[in-house]
Amino acid sequence: MSLASKCVCVLVVWFAATVPARAQMVELVVGLPALPDMGRSIGDIDNDAVPDLAVGLPRDDTFGTDVGRVLLYSGDDLLCLCELPGSSAGAEFGASITRSVDWNADGIEDFAVGAPGRDTVVILSAYDGTPLHEITGPVGSRFGEALDRIGDWDGDGVDDLIIGAPQAGGGDGAAYLSSGVDGSTIEVYLGDPGSELGSVVVGGVDLVPNTEPVPIVTGPAADYAMLLVALEEPPIVVTGDAPGDQFGRAATNVGDVDGDDVSDVLIGSDAGYARLLSGADGAELLDLVGATSGTGFGRRVAAVGDLDGDGVPDLAITESGADDAALDAGAIHVLSGADGALIETVSGPEADARLGDVFAAMGDVDGDGLGDLLMSSAVGPEVRVVSFTPWADERVGVSGASGAPALVGQGALAAGAEVTLVLQVARASRSVELVIGSALEHDALRDVDVPVSEVVLGGLATDAEGRLAYVYTLPTDLLPGDKLYFQMWIDDDTAEHGLALSNVISGTAR
């Protein structure tokens, strides 16, 4: 029996999306308990070409006191795929989760789950959840508190694991490189006194192909991080500004910002700042400081890919105490990897929502080459998916009988690629034309800007609910940096001059 058939029922209800430029936030009601962390992407378990999500509940008492459990969710619709319980009281199974290699040679990559209450990492079959192997650490070290997959560190052709044990040595901490073949220890990195090294460990992320990921191990209790270079070579050590900053409480690879083919790293703190560092030598590339102290800027960081189309990966940093939209509504800031300039801010939907306090980096769920994030709300059961997109909302349109028709673009923009254009809130069962151009011009009759009519596709129509989804193949001569504008014109005799016009959206080719 596969994991996808061992389901636990979860209610999922979709609400209307808000669409600021370059970001879409969709709200869901999901049967998830309050969590300190929303989990992480673990690859495509159910074979639908969308990364799925694992949520660990290490303090869950369903199967006994602090036994813990793991819930696996579809990245496509957040329906629960299965539930995996821990095996003993106090195990805290689910404290960390990552995708591993194929341990049982069934053609499916398996995954590893930390149980630091037992100082153990358990390898589970991704097919049916059967335990395949256990890796154990020193007693009382909280081995498995943090966990990630790294590349082939020992040169045997198999990816390995990096495992944190922050209480090793009485709180000095340690990080263990473990073989992906048999779990044996390849290397141990020991922490400074009281540093709790291994509280955070990072291998690599799927959003940064064609670059060499940099393993990261942090000791936030002593405000430092290690960038691992190679076996038998000392790590690169980087430090925060001051004691107590909790520098290293969050970290991620973001991709190659400085053009040396090595992924660079973003490290957050609890003191209102984050740093972008060279993955090759630890040199500071950007010092990113929140505008307001005490609002949580830098406590969470994520890779999102190249949002602004300049060829440089960009950065997501949360600020859960931001008051931009309302008191403690929270926010996610996307900053340019090139110069740190603000590209986009997604604000929480209401006061006290603290958007960004609890989140998961889901990977590229919608296939547009950019990272998507899963956020929970501090004031209710809502879960919000924040999808960063290469599309931008450019101009308003002309309303019709149903209101202002709304157009959204989906997919990555590249020469010859297929993108989906989704129209909503239009008049039902009406003919539609899609207008595409490389520039805008002013329509004096309606006093709005519209695309220059370089391509006009007719023969389209809305359905009985006023919706239309059209798949368009981009020109094969489209070059990186080329920008296209899209708009749909709807036959609607209640609209001004007989046509309702959607908003104008644009997309920049990668």
Short mmCIF file of C-alpha atoms in Angstrom, two decimals:
data_model
loop_
_atom_site.label_atom_id
_atom_site.label_comp_id
_atom_site.label_asym_id
_atom_site.label_seq_id
_atom_site.Cartn_x
_atom_site.Cartn_y
_atom_site.Cartn_z
CA MET A 1 0.00 0.00 0.00
CA SER A 2 1.46 3.38 -0.96
CA LEU A 3 1.51 6.40 1.33
CA ALA A 4 -0.96 8.21 -0.89
CA SER A 5 -3.64 5.66 -0.01
CA LYS A 6 -3.23 5.96 3.79
CA CYS A 7 -5.14 9.23 4.17
CA VAL A 8 -6.46 11.11 7.15
CA CYS A 9 -9.37 13.40 6.34
CA VAL A 10 -8.60 17.12 6.35
CA LEU A 11 -11.03 19.92 5.48
CA VAL A 12 -9.66 22.30 2.84
CA VAL A 13 -11.64 25.39 1.80
CA TRP A 14 -10.31 27.88 -0.75
CA PHE A 15 -11.06 31.56 -0.40
CA ALA A 16 -10.51 34.44 -2.78
CA ALA A 17 -6.91 35.35 -3.49
CA THR A 18 -5.43 38.78 -3.06
CA VAL A 19 -3.00 39.63 -5.85
CA PRO A 20 -0.40 42.32 -5.18
CA ALA A 21 2.27 42.69 -7.81
CA ARG A 22 4.49 39.59 -8.01
CA ALA A 23 2.78 37.76 -5.12
CA GLN A 24 -0.44 35.85 -4.64
CA MET A 25 -1.75 34.89 -1.21
CA VAL A 26 -4.42 32.24 -0.99
CA GLU A 27 -6.12 31.50 2.32
CA LEU A 28 -7.16 28.01 3.33
CA VAL A 29 -8.82 26.49 6.37
CA VAL A 30 -6.92 23.31 7.17
CA GLY A 31 -7.19 20.85 10.04
CA LEU A 32 -3.70 21.54 11.40
CA PRO A 33 -2.95 22.14 15.08
CA ALA A 34 -0.95 25.13 16.24
CA LEU A 35 2.68 24.48 15.38
CA PRO A 36 6.05 26.03 16.18
CA ASP A 37 6.98 25.32 12.54
CA MET A 38 4.86 24.46 9.51
CA GLY A 39 7.21 21.77 8.26
CA ARG A 40 9.18 21.53 5.05
CA SER A 41 9.09 20.40 1.47
CA ILE A 42 10.18 16.77 1.03
CA GLY A 43 9.86 16.32 -2.71
CA ASP A 44 7.09 14.72 -4.73
CA ILE A 45 5.72 11.76 -2.78
CA ASP A 46 2.42 11.28 -4.63
CA ASN A 47 3.91 11.55 -8.13
CA ASP A 48 1.90 14.58 -9.28
CA ALA A 49 5.01 16.65 -10.17
CA VAL A 50 4.36 19.01 -7.22
CA PRO A 51 6.59 19.07 -4.12
CA ASP A 52 4.78 17.77 -1.04
CA LEU A 53 4.95 18.92 2.56
CA ALA A 54 5.87 17.10 5.77
CA VAL A 55 4.69 18.52 9.08
CA GLY A 56 6.28 17.24 12.26
CA LEU A 57 4.43 17.24 15.59
CA PRO A 58 7.16 16.18 18.03
CA ARG A 59 5.17 17.03 21.17
CA ASP A 60 1.99 15.32 20.00
CA ASP A 61 0.41 12.95 22.54
CA THR A 62 -1.97 11.09 20.23
CA PHE A 63 0.01 7.86 20.58
CA GLY A 64 1.49 8.54 24.02
CA THR A 65 3.21 11.37 25.87
CA ASP A 66 5.55 13.20 23.48
CA VAL A 67 5.60 10.21 21.11
CA GLY A 68 5.17 12.62 18.21
CA ARG A 69 3.98 12.03 14.67
CA VAL A 70 4.47 13.26 11.11
CA LEU A 71 1.73 14.32 8.71
CA LEU A 72 2.39 14.33 4.96
CA TYR A 73 0.39 16.74 2.82
CA SER A 74 -0.02 17.13 -0.91
CA GLY A 75 1.67 20.30 -2.11
CA ASP A 76 -1.01 20.64 -4.78
CA ASP A 77 -4.10 20.92 -2.59
CA LEU A 78 -2.85 20.38 1.01
CA LEU A 79 -4.93 17.24 1.39
CA CYS A 80 -3.39 14.87 3.90
CA LEU A 81 -1.63 11.91 2.31
CA CYS A 82 -0.82 9.98 5.48
CA GLU A 83 0.04 10.01 9.17
CA LEU A 84 3.20 8.41 10.59
CA PRO A 85 3.42 7.95 14.39
CA GLY A 86 6.52 7.71 16.56
CA SER A 87 7.28 4.49 18.37
CA SER A 88 7.86 5.35 22.03
CA ALA A 89 6.99 7.85 24.74
CA GLY A 90 9.26 10.89 24.85
CA ALA A 91 10.73 10.23 21.39
CA GLU A 92 9.57 13.59 19.97
CA PHE A 93 9.36 11.95 16.57
CA GLY A 94 8.97 14.61 13.89
CA ALA A 95 11.27 17.30 15.32
CA SER A 96 13.06 17.35 11.95
CA ILE A 97 12.33 15.86 8.53
CA THR A 98 14.16 15.63 5.22
CA ARG A 99 14.11 13.62 2.01
CA SER A 100 16.82 10.98 1.95
CA VAL A 101 18.22 8.58 -0.65
CA ASP A 102 16.65 5.29 -1.72
CA TRP A 103 17.66 3.07 1.21
CA ASN A 104 15.66 -0.03 0.21
CA ALA A 105 16.37 0.09 -3.56
CA ASP A 106 12.70 0.23 -4.55
CA GLY A 107 13.27 3.13 -6.94
CA ILE A 108 11.74 5.71 -4.56
CA GLU A 109 13.77 8.13 -2.47
CA ASP A 110 12.94 7.65 1.21
CA PHE A 111 12.94 10.19 4.03
CA ALA A 112 14.53 10.70 7.42
CA VAL A 113 12.79 11.86 10.61
CA GLY A 114 14.47 13.09 13.78
CA ALA A 115 13.42 11.81 17.22
CA PRO A 116 15.73 13.81 19.51
CA GLY A 117 14.01 12.57 22.67
CA ARG A 118 15.63 9.23 21.84
CA ASP A 119 18.70 10.76 20.16
CA THR A 120 17.73 8.97 16.95
CA VAL A 121 17.09 9.59 13.27
CA VAL A 122 14.70 7.10 11.65
CA ILE A 123 14.80 6.33 7.92
CA LEU A 124 11.29 5.57 6.62
CA SER A 125 10.13 4.11 3.32
CA ALA A 126 8.48 6.76 1.15
CA TYR A 127 6.30 3.99 -0.31
CA ASP A 128 4.54 2.74 2.83
CA GLY A 129 6.21 4.37 5.87
CA THR A 130 8.02 1.23 7.02
CA PRO A 131 11.05 1.97 9.23
CA LEU A 132 14.19 0.97 7.32
CA HIS A 133 17.09 2.07 9.48
CA GLU A 134 17.99 4.00 12.63
CA ILE A 135 20.97 6.31 13.18
CA THR A 136 21.71 6.97 16.84
CA GLY A 137 23.74 9.68 18.54
CA PRO A 138 25.11 10.30 22.02
CA VAL A 139 22.60 9.91 24.85
CA GLY A 140 21.11 13.24 25.94
CA SER A 141 22.57 15.14 22.96
CA ARG A 142 19.19 15.68 21.25
CA PHE A 143 20.67 14.09 18.17
CA GLY A 144 18.10 14.62 15.39
CA GLU A 145 16.84 18.01 16.61
CA ALA A 146 17.82 19.31 13.17
CA LEU A 147 18.36 17.34 10.00
CA ASP A 148 18.92 17.84 6.28
CA ARG A 149 20.14 16.09 3.17
CA ILE A 150 23.42 17.23 1.70
CA GLY A 151 25.27 16.21 -1.41
CA ASP A 152 27.76 13.40 -1.76
CA TRP A 153 30.18 14.46 0.96
CA ASP A 154 32.35 11.32 1.09
CA GLY A 155 32.62 10.65 -2.66
CA ASP A 156 30.77 7.31 -2.77
CA GLY A 157 28.17 8.52 -5.24
CA VAL A 158 25.36 8.74 -2.64
CA ASP A 159 24.01 11.87 -0.96
CA ASP A 160 24.62 12.04 2.78
CA LEU A 161 22.85 13.55 5.82
CA ILE A 162 23.77 16.31 8.22
CA ILE A 163 22.32 15.88 11.72
CA GLY A 164 22.29 18.39 14.57
CA ALA A 165 22.77 17.48 18.24
CA PRO A 166 22.60 20.86 20.05
CA GLN A 167 22.90 19.42 23.58
CA ALA A 168 25.98 17.31 22.89
CA GLY A 169 28.76 18.07 25.35
CA GLY A 170 26.30 19.57 27.83
CA GLY A 171 25.09 22.27 25.45
CA ASP A 172 28.17 22.89 23.35
CA GLY A 173 26.43 21.08 20.52
CA ALA A 174 27.67 19.15 17.53
CA ALA A 175 26.79 18.36 13.94
CA TYR A 176 27.28 14.93 12.42
CA LEU A 177 27.80 14.11 8.78
CA SER A 178 26.26 10.67 8.29
CA SER A 179 26.65 8.35 5.32
CA GLY A 180 23.65 8.03 3.03
CA VAL A 181 24.63 4.39 2.49
CA ASP A 182 24.63 3.02 6.04
CA GLY A 183 24.29 5.97 8.45
CA SER A 184 27.86 5.71 9.72
CA THR A 185 29.56 8.89 10.88
CA ILE A 186 31.71 10.61 8.26
CA GLU A 187 32.69 13.71 10.24
CA VAL A 188 31.76 15.48 13.49
CA TYR A 189 31.83 19.26 14.00
CA LEU A 190 31.99 20.28 17.66
CA GLY A 191 30.52 23.49 19.02
CA ASP A 192 32.06 26.19 21.18
CA PRO A 193 31.12 26.16 24.89
CA GLY A 194 27.40 26.78 25.33
CA SER A 195 26.83 27.42 21.62
CA GLU A 196 24.26 24.66 21.01
CA LEU A 197 25.83 24.03 17.62
CA GLY A 198 23.51 21.99 15.44
CA SER A 199 20.35 23.87 16.41
CA VAL A 200 19.96 24.61 12.69
CA VAL A 201 21.48 22.58 9.85
CA VAL A 202 21.00 23.23 6.14
CA GLY A 203 21.99 21.14 3.15
CA GLY A 204 20.66 22.63 -0.08
CA VAL A 205 17.38 23.67 -1.71
CA ASP A 206 15.70 22.65 -4.94
CA LEU A 207 15.41 26.24 -6.13
CA VAL A 208 19.11 26.59 -6.80
CA PRO A 209 19.98 24.20 -9.64
CA ASN A 210 23.40 24.28 -11.31
CA THR A 211 25.08 25.71 -8.24
CA GLU A 212 26.99 23.95 -5.51
CA PRO A 213 24.94 24.09 -2.27
CA VAL A 214 26.78 24.98 0.93
CA PRO A 215 26.04 23.00 4.10
CA ILE A 216 25.35 25.33 7.03
CA VAL A 217 25.49 24.55 10.74
CA THR A 218 24.60 27.20 13.30
CA GLY A 219 25.08 27.78 17.02
CA PRO A 220 22.63 30.62 17.68
CA ALA A 221 23.23 30.49 21.45
CA ALA A 222 26.74 31.76 20.71
CA ASP A 223 25.77 33.83 17.64
CA TYR A 224 27.73 32.07 14.94
CA ALA A 225 27.41 29.82 11.92
CA MET A 226 29.70 27.41 10.12
CA LEU A 227 29.83 27.05 6.35
CA LEU A 228 31.18 23.58 5.61
CA VAL A 229 33.79 23.42 2.87
CA ALA A 230 35.02 19.85 2.45
CA LEU A 231 36.14 16.87 4.49
CA GLU A 232 39.29 17.49 6.50
CA GLU A 233 39.09 21.23 5.81
CA PRO A 234 38.16 23.67 8.59
CA PRO A 235 34.73 25.26 8.16
CA ILE A 236 34.25 28.95 7.49
CA VAL A 237 32.98 30.61 10.67
CA VAL A 238 30.82 33.74 10.55
CA THR A 239 29.54 35.63 13.59
CA GLY A 240 26.74 37.99 14.50
CA ASP A 241 27.00 41.57 15.68
CA ALA A 242 26.74 41.02 19.42
CA PRO A 243 26.13 38.37 22.08
CA GLY A 244 22.45 37.55 22.43
CA ASP A 245 21.57 38.33 18.81
CA GLN A 246 20.75 34.66 18.15
CA PHE A 247 22.57 34.97 14.85
CA GLY A 248 22.00 31.69 13.06
CA ARG A 249 18.46 31.02 14.31
CA ALA A 250 17.49 30.77 10.61
CA ALA A 251 19.56 29.95 7.53
CA THR A 252 19.13 28.90 3.91
CA ASN A 253 20.97 28.54 0.63
CA VAL A 254 19.59 31.07 -1.85
CA GLY A 255 21.48 30.37 -5.09
CA ASP A 256 24.47 31.96 -6.77
CA VAL A 257 24.25 35.69 -6.16
CA ASP A 258 27.88 36.66 -6.86
CA GLY A 259 28.47 34.58 -10.00
CA ASP A 260 31.03 32.06 -8.70
CA ASP A 261 28.83 28.94 -9.27
CA VAL A 262 28.56 28.37 -5.51
CA SER A 263 25.27 28.94 -3.72
CA ASP A 264 25.34 31.87 -1.34
CA VAL A 265 23.69 31.77 2.07
CA LEU A 266 21.23 33.92 3.99
CA ILE A 267 21.45 33.82 7.79
CA GLY A 268 18.91 35.43 10.11
CA SER A 269 18.99 36.62 13.70
CA ASP A 270 16.69 37.62 16.56
CA ALA A 271 18.07 41.17 16.57
CA GLY A 272 16.42 42.68 13.51
CA TYR A 273 18.96 41.82 10.84
CA ALA A 274 19.96 39.13 8.37
CA ARG A 275 23.11 38.71 6.31
CA LEU A 276 23.71 37.46 2.81
CA LEU A 277 27.11 35.77 2.73
CA SER A 278 29.29 34.28 0.04
CA GLY A 279 29.04 30.52 0.15
CA ALA A 280 32.61 30.28 -1.09
CA ASP A 281 34.41 32.30 1.58
CA GLY A 282 31.81 33.74 3.98
CA ALA A 283 32.36 37.33 2.82
CA GLU A 284 29.44 39.63 3.52
CA LEU A 285 27.48 40.42 0.36
CA LEU A 286 24.56 42.29 1.94
CA ASP A 287 23.74 43.46 5.47
CA LEU A 288 19.94 43.56 5.67
CA VAL A 289 18.41 45.48 8.58
CA GLY A 290 14.73 45.86 9.44
CA ALA A 291 13.23 49.33 9.45
CA THR A 292 11.83 48.95 12.98
CA SER A 293 13.48 47.27 15.95
CA GLY A 294 11.70 44.58 17.93
CA THR A 295 9.39 43.43 15.14
CA GLY A 296 11.04 40.10 14.37
CA PHE A 297 12.76 41.02 11.12
CA GLY A 298 15.24 38.26 10.31
CA ARG A 299 13.79 35.47 12.44
CA ARG A 300 12.76 33.51 9.35
CA VAL A 301 14.41 33.46 5.93
CA ALA A 302 13.73 31.62 2.69
CA ALA A 303 14.91 31.24 -0.89
CA VAL A 304 12.42 32.39 -3.54
CA GLY A 305 14.42 32.37 -6.78
CA ASP A 306 14.82 35.30 -9.17
CA LEU A 307 11.63 37.30 -8.63
CA ASP A 308 12.59 40.52 -10.46
CA GLY A 309 14.12 38.87 -13.53
CA ASP A 310 17.59 40.39 -13.23
CA GLY A 311 19.36 37.03 -13.22
CA VAL A 312 20.19 37.20 -9.50
CA PRO A 313 18.35 35.10 -6.88
CA ASP A 314 16.25 37.14 -4.46
CA LEU A 315 15.58 36.76 -0.74
CA ALA A 316 12.53 36.42 1.53
CA ILE A 317 12.73 37.65 5.13
CA THR A 318 9.80 37.65 7.54
CA GLU A 319 8.83 40.33 10.06
CA SER A 320 6.01 38.83 12.10
CA GLY A 321 5.54 41.92 14.28
CA ALA A 322 5.24 44.36 11.37
CA ASP A 323 2.44 46.90 11.66
CA ASP A 324 2.28 47.98 8.00
CA ALA A 325 -1.27 46.67 7.44
CA ALA A 326 -2.47 46.49 11.07
CA LEU A 327 -1.00 46.04 14.53
CA ASP A 328 1.15 42.88 14.53
CA ALA A 329 -0.31 41.78 11.20
CA GLY A 330 3.16 40.68 10.14
CA ALA A 331 4.80 40.74 6.74
CA ILE A 332 7.09 38.94 4.33
CA HIS A 333 9.64 41.13 2.59
CA VAL A 334 11.23 40.10 -0.69
CA LEU A 335 14.54 41.84 -1.25
CA SER A 336 16.79 41.97 -4.28
CA GLY A 337 19.74 39.64 -4.03
CA ALA A 338 21.69 42.11 -6.14
CA ASP A 339 21.44 45.17 -3.90
CA GLY A 340 18.96 44.50 -1.08
CA ALA A 341 16.31 46.81 -2.52
CA LEU A 342 12.72 46.01 -1.59
CA ILE A 343 10.90 44.17 -4.37
CA GLU A 344 7.69 43.21 -2.63
CA THR A 345 6.02 43.18 0.77
CA VAL A 346 3.16 40.81 1.53
CA SER A 347 1.34 41.97 4.65
CA GLY A 348 -0.73 39.92 7.06
CA PRO A 349 -4.50 40.05 6.51
CA GLU A 350 -5.52 41.34 9.95
CA ALA A 351 -4.28 42.56 13.30
CA ASP A 352 -2.37 40.00 15.39
CA ALA A 353 -2.05 37.58 12.45
CA ARG A 354 1.77 37.70 12.80
CA LEU A 355 2.28 36.51 9.25
CA GLY A 356 5.70 34.92 8.96
CA ASP A 357 6.00 33.69 12.54
CA VAL A 358 5.26 30.10 11.50
CA PHE A 359 6.03 29.07 7.95
CA ALA A 360 7.39 26.43 5.64
CA ALA A 361 9.37 26.82 2.43
CA MET A 362 7.36 24.58 0.09
CA GLY A 363 9.64 24.66 -2.94
CA ASP A 364 8.28 25.52 -6.37
CA VAL A 365 4.68 24.27 -6.13
CA ASP A 366 3.24 26.07 -9.15
CA GLY A 367 6.10 25.39 -11.57
CA ASP A 368 7.08 29.00 -12.22
CA GLY A 369 10.67 28.63 -11.02
CA LEU A 370 10.03 30.64 -7.85
CA GLY A 371 9.64 29.50 -4.25
CA ASP A 372 6.29 29.26 -2.51
CA LEU A 373 5.71 29.60 1.24
CA LEU A 374 3.11 28.19 3.62
CA MET A 375 2.12 30.40 6.55
CA SER A 376 -0.14 29.88 9.55
CA SER A 377 -2.15 32.53 11.35
CA ALA A 378 -1.78 33.38 15.02
CA VAL A 379 -5.50 34.27 15.33
CA GLY A 380 -7.27 31.29 13.80
CA PRO A 381 -6.96 27.99 11.95
CA GLU A 382 -6.16 29.59 8.61
CA VAL A 383 -3.16 28.57 6.57
CA ARG A 384 -1.99 30.93 3.87
CA VAL A 385 -0.04 29.99 0.79
CA VAL A 386 2.13 32.84 -0.45
CA SER A 387 3.12 32.19 -4.04
CA PHE A 388 5.76 34.45 -5.49
CA THR A 389 5.38 34.86 -9.20
CA PRO A 390 7.15 36.40 -12.22
CA TRP A 391 3.83 38.01 -13.10
CA ALA A 392 2.85 41.54 -12.10
CA ASP A 393 -0.47 43.37 -12.02
CA GLU A 394 0.07 46.49 -14.17
CA ARG A 395 -3.16 48.38 -14.93
CA VAL A 396 -6.86 48.40 -14.07
CA GLY A 397 -9.44 47.46 -16.69
CA VAL A 398 -13.09 48.34 -17.38
CA SER A 399 -15.85 46.80 -15.27
CA GLY A 400 -18.78 44.88 -16.69
CA ALA A 401 -21.98 43.35 -15.40
CA SER A 402 -20.16 41.18 -12.83
CA GLY A 403 -17.65 43.78 -11.71
CA ALA A 404 -14.00 44.16 -12.64
CA PRO A 405 -12.77 41.08 -14.58
CA ALA A 406 -9.64 39.69 -12.92
CA LEU A 407 -6.78 38.15 -14.93
CA VAL A 408 -3.94 36.14 -13.36
CA GLY A 409 -0.94 34.55 -15.07
CA GLN A 410 0.54 31.20 -14.05
CA GLY A 411 3.76 29.45 -15.05
CA ALA A 412 7.33 30.35 -15.86
CA LEU A 413 7.98 32.71 -18.77
CA ALA A 414 10.58 31.39 -21.19
CA ALA A 415 10.91 30.96 -24.93
CA GLY A 416 8.42 28.36 -26.18
CA ALA A 417 6.99 27.69 -22.70
CA GLU A 418 3.29 27.28 -21.99
CA VAL A 419 1.65 29.68 -19.54
CA THR A 420 -1.91 29.67 -18.26
CA LEU A 421 -4.01 32.83 -18.22
CA VAL A 422 -6.93 32.62 -15.81
CA LEU A 423 -9.88 35.03 -16.09
CA GLN A 424 -12.49 35.38 -13.33
CA VAL A 425 -15.36 37.73 -12.44
CA ALA A 426 -16.35 38.20 -16.07
CA ARG A 427 -19.82 37.98 -17.59
CA ALA A 428 -20.90 34.38 -18.10
CA SER A 429 -20.96 32.71 -21.53
CA ARG A 430 -19.51 35.64 -23.42
CA SER A 431 -16.95 35.80 -26.22
CA VAL A 432 -13.43 36.86 -25.24
CA GLU A 433 -10.33 38.12 -27.03
CA LEU A 434 -6.84 37.81 -25.60
CA VAL A 435 -4.61 40.80 -26.43
CA ILE A 436 -0.83 40.56 -26.06
CA GLY A 437 1.82 43.19 -26.69
CA SER A 438 5.34 44.18 -25.76
CA ALA A 439 4.28 47.70 -24.71
CA LEU A 440 1.28 49.64 -23.47
CA GLU A 441 -0.70 52.33 -25.22
CA HIS A 442 -3.48 54.61 -24.03
CA ASP A 443 -7.08 53.87 -25.07
CA ALA A 444 -8.52 57.39 -25.19
CA LEU A 445 -12.08 56.11 -25.67
CA ARG A 446 -12.09 54.30 -22.31
CA ASP A 447 -9.26 56.33 -20.70
CA VAL A 448 -7.23 53.24 -19.73
CA ASP A 449 -3.90 51.77 -20.76
CA VAL A 450 -4.04 48.57 -22.85
CA PRO A 451 -1.42 46.35 -24.51
CA VAL A 452 -0.34 47.31 -28.02
CA SER A 453 -2.28 44.79 -30.10
CA GLU A 454 0.61 42.74 -31.49
CA VAL A 455 -1.24 39.46 -30.92
CA VAL A 456 -5.03 39.16 -30.77
CA LEU A 457 -6.54 35.73 -30.19
CA GLY A 458 -10.30 35.39 -30.64
CA GLY A 459 -12.69 32.49 -30.44
CA LEU A 460 -12.48 32.28 -26.66
CA ALA A 461 -15.45 32.31 -24.28
CA THR A 462 -16.21 32.41 -20.57
CA ASP A 463 -18.05 29.52 -18.96
CA ALA A 464 -21.37 29.61 -17.10
CA GLU A 465 -19.61 31.08 -14.05
CA GLY A 466 -17.76 33.79 -15.95
CA ARG A 467 -14.39 32.06 -15.92
CA LEU A 468 -11.84 31.19 -18.55
CA ALA A 469 -8.48 29.41 -18.39
CA TYR A 470 -6.41 29.61 -21.56
CA VAL A 471 -3.03 27.98 -22.20
CA TYR A 472 -0.81 30.16 -24.37
CA THR A 473 2.52 29.12 -25.89
CA LEU A 474 5.08 31.91 -25.66
CA PRO A 475 7.10 32.89 -28.76
CA THR A 476 10.20 30.79 -29.39
CA ASP A 477 12.31 33.93 -29.96
CA LEU A 478 11.52 35.36 -26.51
CA LEU A 479 14.73 36.47 -24.79
CA PRO A 480 15.50 36.74 -21.05
CA GLY A 481 14.38 40.16 -19.89
CA ASP A 482 11.69 40.53 -22.59
CA LYS A 483 8.43 41.76 -21.10
CA LEU A 484 4.95 40.96 -22.40
CA TYR A 485 1.61 42.50 -21.43
CA PHE A 486 -1.65 40.50 -21.42
CA GLN A 487 -5.28 41.56 -21.23
CA MET A 488 -8.65 39.92 -21.96
CA TRP A 489 -11.51 41.81 -23.63
CA ILE A 490 -14.98 40.48 -22.84
CA ASP A 491 -18.13 41.08 -24.88
CA ASP A 492 -20.45 42.77 -22.37
CA ASP A 493 -23.17 45.18 -23.45
CA THR A 494 -23.49 46.53 -19.90
CA ALA A 495 -19.91 47.78 -19.98
CA GLU A 496 -18.80 51.11 -21.33
CA HIS A 497 -18.72 50.92 -25.15
CA GLY A 498 -19.80 47.25 -25.03
CA LEU A 499 -16.52 45.74 -23.79
CA ALA A 500 -15.38 44.84 -20.30
CA LEU A 501 -11.59 44.78 -19.97
CA SER A 502 -9.64 42.74 -17.46
CA ASN A 503 -6.72 44.18 -15.59
CA VAL A 504 -3.45 44.25 -17.55
CA ILE A 505 -0.82 41.80 -16.30
CA SER A 506 2.80 41.52 -17.37
CA GLY A 507 5.43 38.82 -17.30
CA THR A 508 9.18 39.07 -17.72
CA ALA A 509 10.99 36.20 -19.45
CA ARG A 510 13.73 34.33 -17.60
#
